[in-house]
XYZ file of N, CA and C in Angstrom:
321
model
N -14.278 18.938 4.640
C -12.755 18.183 4.031
C -12.299 17.480 4.861
N -11.670 16.111 4.928
C -11.482 15.174 5.409
C -9.599 15.319 6.214
N -10.053 15.083 7.393
C -8.433 15.698 7.762
C -7.211 13.916 7.155
N -5.922 14.819 6.742
C -5.192 13.400 6.069
C -4.440 12.575 7.015
N -4.085 11.326 7.854
C -4.014 10.785 8.664
C -2.964 9.474 8.480
N -1.382 9.872 8.344
C -1.184 9.156 8.204
C -1.083 8.168 8.493
N -0.501 6.698 6.872
C -0.622 5.418 8.181
C 1.047 4.336 7.781
N 0.905 3.589 8.213
C 2.199 3.247 8.640
C 2.514 2.941 6.900
N 2.435 2.652 5.609
C 2.825 2.452 4.282
C 2.962 3.865 3.921
N 2.638 5.042 4.378
C 2.990 6.954 4.113
C 4.230 6.630 4.858
N 4.021 6.207 6.131
C 4.983 6.573 7.254
C 6.905 5.353 6.256
N 6.882 4.144 6.190
C 8.153 3.600 5.539
C 8.213 4.494 4.521
N 7.454 4.865 3.385
C 7.888 5.491 2.166
C 8.101 6.554 2.605
N 8.098 7.406 2.880
C 8.424 8.446 3.806
C 10.111 8.661 4.591
N 9.813 7.476 5.112
C 11.305 7.100 5.550
C 12.347 6.539 4.613
N 12.060 5.967 3.668
C 12.916 5.715 2.415
C 13.545 6.791 1.702
N 13.245 8.244 1.905
C 13.558 9.070 1.615
C 14.752 9.551 2.453
N 14.737 8.794 3.497
C 15.855 9.310 4.428
C 17.118 8.504 4.085
N 18.506 9.346 3.536
C 19.774 8.532 3.482
C 20.405 8.535 4.474
N 21.011 7.592 4.619
C 22.164 7.284 5.690
C 23.507 8.141 4.716
N 24.363 9.020 4.910
C 25.026 9.991 5.149
C 26.709 9.509 4.467
N 26.710 8.645 5.048
C 28.164 7.532 4.737
C 27.941 6.587 3.186
N 26.611 5.889 3.471
C 26.510 5.441 1.962
C 25.577 5.457 1.047
N 24.642 6.660 1.015
C 23.475 7.030 0.168
C 22.836 6.349 -0.013
N 22.353 5.403 0.683
C 21.197 4.268 1.229
C 20.539 4.973 1.954
N 19.504 4.579 1.336
C 17.664 4.702 2.216
C 18.174 4.204 3.785
N 18.086 4.652 4.775
C 17.766 3.954 6.029
C 16.632 2.302 6.244
N 15.928 2.524 4.997
C 15.007 1.378 5.106
C 15.181 0.096 4.040
N 16.269 0.818 3.248
C 16.780 -0.203 2.157
C 18.515 -0.934 3.298
N 18.661 -0.054 4.438
C 19.660 -0.813 4.969
C 19.203 -1.367 6.046
N 17.665 -1.157 6.119
C 17.207 -2.386 7.672
C 17.634 -1.226 8.687
N 17.317 -0.639 9.180
C 17.485 0.185 10.312
C 16.277 0.787 11.138
N 15.312 0.305 10.559
C 13.595 0.835 10.691
C 13.101 -0.641 11.390
N 13.159 -0.560 12.654
C 12.600 -2.257 13.206
C 10.891 -1.828 12.724
N 10.269 -0.824 12.929
C 9.147 -1.359 13.308
C 8.307 0.176 12.717
N 6.918 0.715 12.567
C 6.565 1.756 12.388
C 4.911 1.545 13.248
N 4.957 2.129 13.555
C 3.021 2.096 14.865
C 2.377 3.174 13.724
N 1.148 3.395 13.390
C 0.626 4.725 13.570
C -0.919 4.364 14.430
N -1.530 5.209 14.597
C -3.188 5.967 15.215
C -3.049 7.421 15.537
N -4.655 7.691 14.703
C -5.018 8.797 14.985
C -4.119 10.757 14.746
N -2.755 10.083 13.657
C -2.463 11.016 13.673
C -0.950 10.712 14.554
N -0.284 9.963 15.131
C 0.178 9.850 16.121
C 1.164 8.835 15.179
N 2.724 8.928 15.140
C 3.237 8.116 14.674
C 4.316 7.844 15.946
N 5.010 6.947 15.369
C 6.140 5.531 16.511
C 6.703 4.819 16.246
N 8.197 5.858 15.575
C 9.023 4.508 14.408
C 10.206 3.506 15.961
N 10.599 2.357 15.390
C 11.390 1.765 16.473
C 12.877 1.517 15.078
N 13.422 2.165 15.655
C 15.038 1.745 14.392
C 16.521 2.027 15.130
N 17.335 1.300 14.759
C 18.566 1.697 14.692
C 19.576 1.712 14.074
N 20.822 2.027 14.310
C 22.219 2.701 13.903
C 22.970 0.684 13.345
N 23.925 1.317 12.722
C 24.517 0.178 12.281
C 25.596 -0.125 13.134
N 25.852 0.578 13.764
C 26.247 0.513 15.218
C 26.251 1.801 16.650
N 26.326 1.069 17.751
C 26.184 2.460 18.920
C 26.418 3.630 18.653
N 28.026 3.703 17.915
C 29.315 4.811 17.496
C 28.559 5.693 16.507
N 27.949 5.083 15.847
C 27.673 5.956 14.279
C 28.292 7.191 14.351
N 28.687 7.371 13.579
C 29.319 9.637 13.927
C 28.361 9.935 13.415
N 27.182 9.261 12.203
C 26.070 9.950 11.354
C 24.793 9.319 12.449
N 24.500 8.573 13.775
C 23.419 9.043 14.283
C 22.452 9.735 14.860
N 23.310 10.699 15.412
C 22.217 12.301 15.917
C 21.823 12.600 14.479
N 22.129 12.477 13.263
C 22.047 13.032 12.049
C 20.726 12.613 11.848
N 20.978 11.219 11.300
C 19.918 10.299 11.092
C 19.192 10.666 11.848
N 18.996 10.378 13.037
C 17.894 10.289 13.846
C 16.851 11.733 14.022
N 17.343 12.344 13.854
C 17.168 13.543 13.337
C 16.516 14.402 12.303
N 16.653 13.600 11.139
C 16.419 13.221 9.616
C 14.909 12.776 9.970
N 14.896 11.696 10.219
C 14.085 11.274 10.861
C 12.964 11.637 11.684
N 13.091 12.479 12.636
C 12.211 12.921 13.143
C 11.827 13.998 12.173
N 12.211 14.805 11.495
C 12.055 16.138 11.426
C 10.609 15.375 9.565
N 10.988 14.501 9.198
C 10.302 14.587 8.511
C 9.306 14.110 8.162
N 9.237 13.222 9.309
C 7.662 12.454 10.176
C 7.442 13.584 10.374
N 7.708 14.661 11.137
C 7.296 16.020 11.862
C 5.907 16.537 10.733
N 7.220 16.922 9.196
C 6.481 16.845 8.172
C 5.088 16.499 7.446
N 4.675 15.329 8.073
C 4.112 14.762 7.172
C 2.374 15.064 7.186
N 1.288 15.717 6.231
C 0.429 15.983 6.692
C -0.472 15.131 7.515
N -0.828 15.509 8.606
C -1.679 15.166 9.980
C -0.858 14.213 11.245
N 0.457 14.216 10.696
C 1.218 13.384 12.200
C 1.237 14.620 12.967
N 0.895 14.242 14.589
C 0.594 14.902 15.635
C 1.464 15.086 16.357
N 1.832 14.128 16.994
C 2.871 13.348 18.024
C 4.310 12.266 16.980
N 5.334 12.949 17.201
C 6.331 11.417 16.336
C 7.036 11.079 17.409
N 7.345 10.112 17.207
C 7.990 9.658 18.678
C 9.386 8.105 17.980
N 9.970 8.886 17.925
C 11.527 7.624 17.326
C 12.015 7.429 18.012
N 12.049 5.864 18.342
C 12.926 5.260 19.345
C 14.228 4.753 19.102
N 15.510 4.795 19.250
C 16.517 4.057 18.567
C 17.114 3.097 20.011
N 17.532 2.128 19.421
C 17.241 1.289 20.198
C 18.350 0.077 19.371
N 19.375 -0.664 20.100
C 20.396 -1.855 19.943
C 20.376 -2.885 20.166
N 18.514 -3.096 20.534
C 18.437 -4.568 20.788
C 17.266 -5.094 19.251
N 17.203 -6.004 19.039
C 18.666 -7.018 18.359
C 19.578 -5.863 17.306
N 21.027 -6.100 17.683
C 22.013 -5.153 17.300
C 21.374 -5.866 15.596
N 21.878 -4.318 14.408
C 21.691 -4.311 13.290
C 22.959 -5.704 12.423
N 23.111 -5.921 11.476
C 23.775 -6.988 10.863
C 23.122 -6.868 9.928
N 24.270 -6.827 8.689
C 24.035 -7.023 6.915
C 23.271 -7.603 6.322
N 22.648 -8.712 7.105
C 21.993 -9.204 6.872
C 20.231 -8.789 7.240
N 20.531 -7.308 7.526
C 18.897 -6.689 7.241
C 18.936 -6.275 5.967
N 20.166 -5.876 5.531
C 20.163 -4.709 3.863
C 19.211 -5.615 3.384
N 18.656 -4.721 2.246
C 18.026 -5.074 1.181
C 18.420 -5.987 0.063
N 17.866 -6.441 -0.787
C 18.640 -6.876 -1.999
C 18.954 -5.357 -2.741
N 18.542 -4.965 -2.805
C 18.195 -3.153 -3.242
C 20.005 -3.145 -2.803
N 19.600 -2.777 -1.215
C 20.597 -2.081 -0.848
C 21.786 -2.917 -1.257
N 21.899 -3.915 -1.126
C 23.830 -5.327 -0.949
C 23.729 -4.790 -3.011
N 22.772 -4.280 -3.746
C 23.056 -4.139 -5.396
C 23.620 -3.008 -5.659
N 23.496 -1.852 -4.535
C 24.002 -0.409 -4.129
C 25.299 -1.154 -3.765
N 25.195 -1.419 -2.972
C 27.114 -1.505 -2.063
C 27.908 -2.425 -2.982
N 27.601 -3.352 -4.575
C 28.040 -3.651 -5.193
C 28.185 -5.460 -4.513
N 27.481 -5.483 -3.888
C 27.731 -7.111 -2.872
C 27.113 -8.108 -3.463
N 27.591 -9.351 -4.024
C 26.757 -10.043 -5.039
C 25.414 -11.004 -3.316
N 24.521 -10.983 -4.128
C 23.562 -11.831 -3.173
C 24.180 -12.786 -2.418
N 25.200 -14.044 -2.392
C 25.645 -14.385 -1.297
C 26.690 -13.803 -0.108
N 26.445 -12.341 -0.624
C 27.450 -11.939 0.398
C 26.553 -11.015 1.530
N 26.502 -11.757 2.810
C 26.074 -11.745 3.578
C 26.612 -11.016 4.790
């Protein structure tokens, strides 16, 4: 039987299940995830928060690590939290803007 190894697509789908507790919107739709790299069971995610002082920051970071470690075949999981480039509302997906009640031109 072949071992399941997570690929980038599966990681992005898993990350989309992590909701920001303040907005109730996926961290992917909020634009908090900058990159995903996978190789031989190793998963590396680079992400940010809306602000460096985000009160939910540690909760979100721990939640990301937890869901990634639970993925079948995930061996080494590394989640780097960065603040360059800084997050901005331009990173919101159209779905996130709709969920926030923003019109498309509001950025």
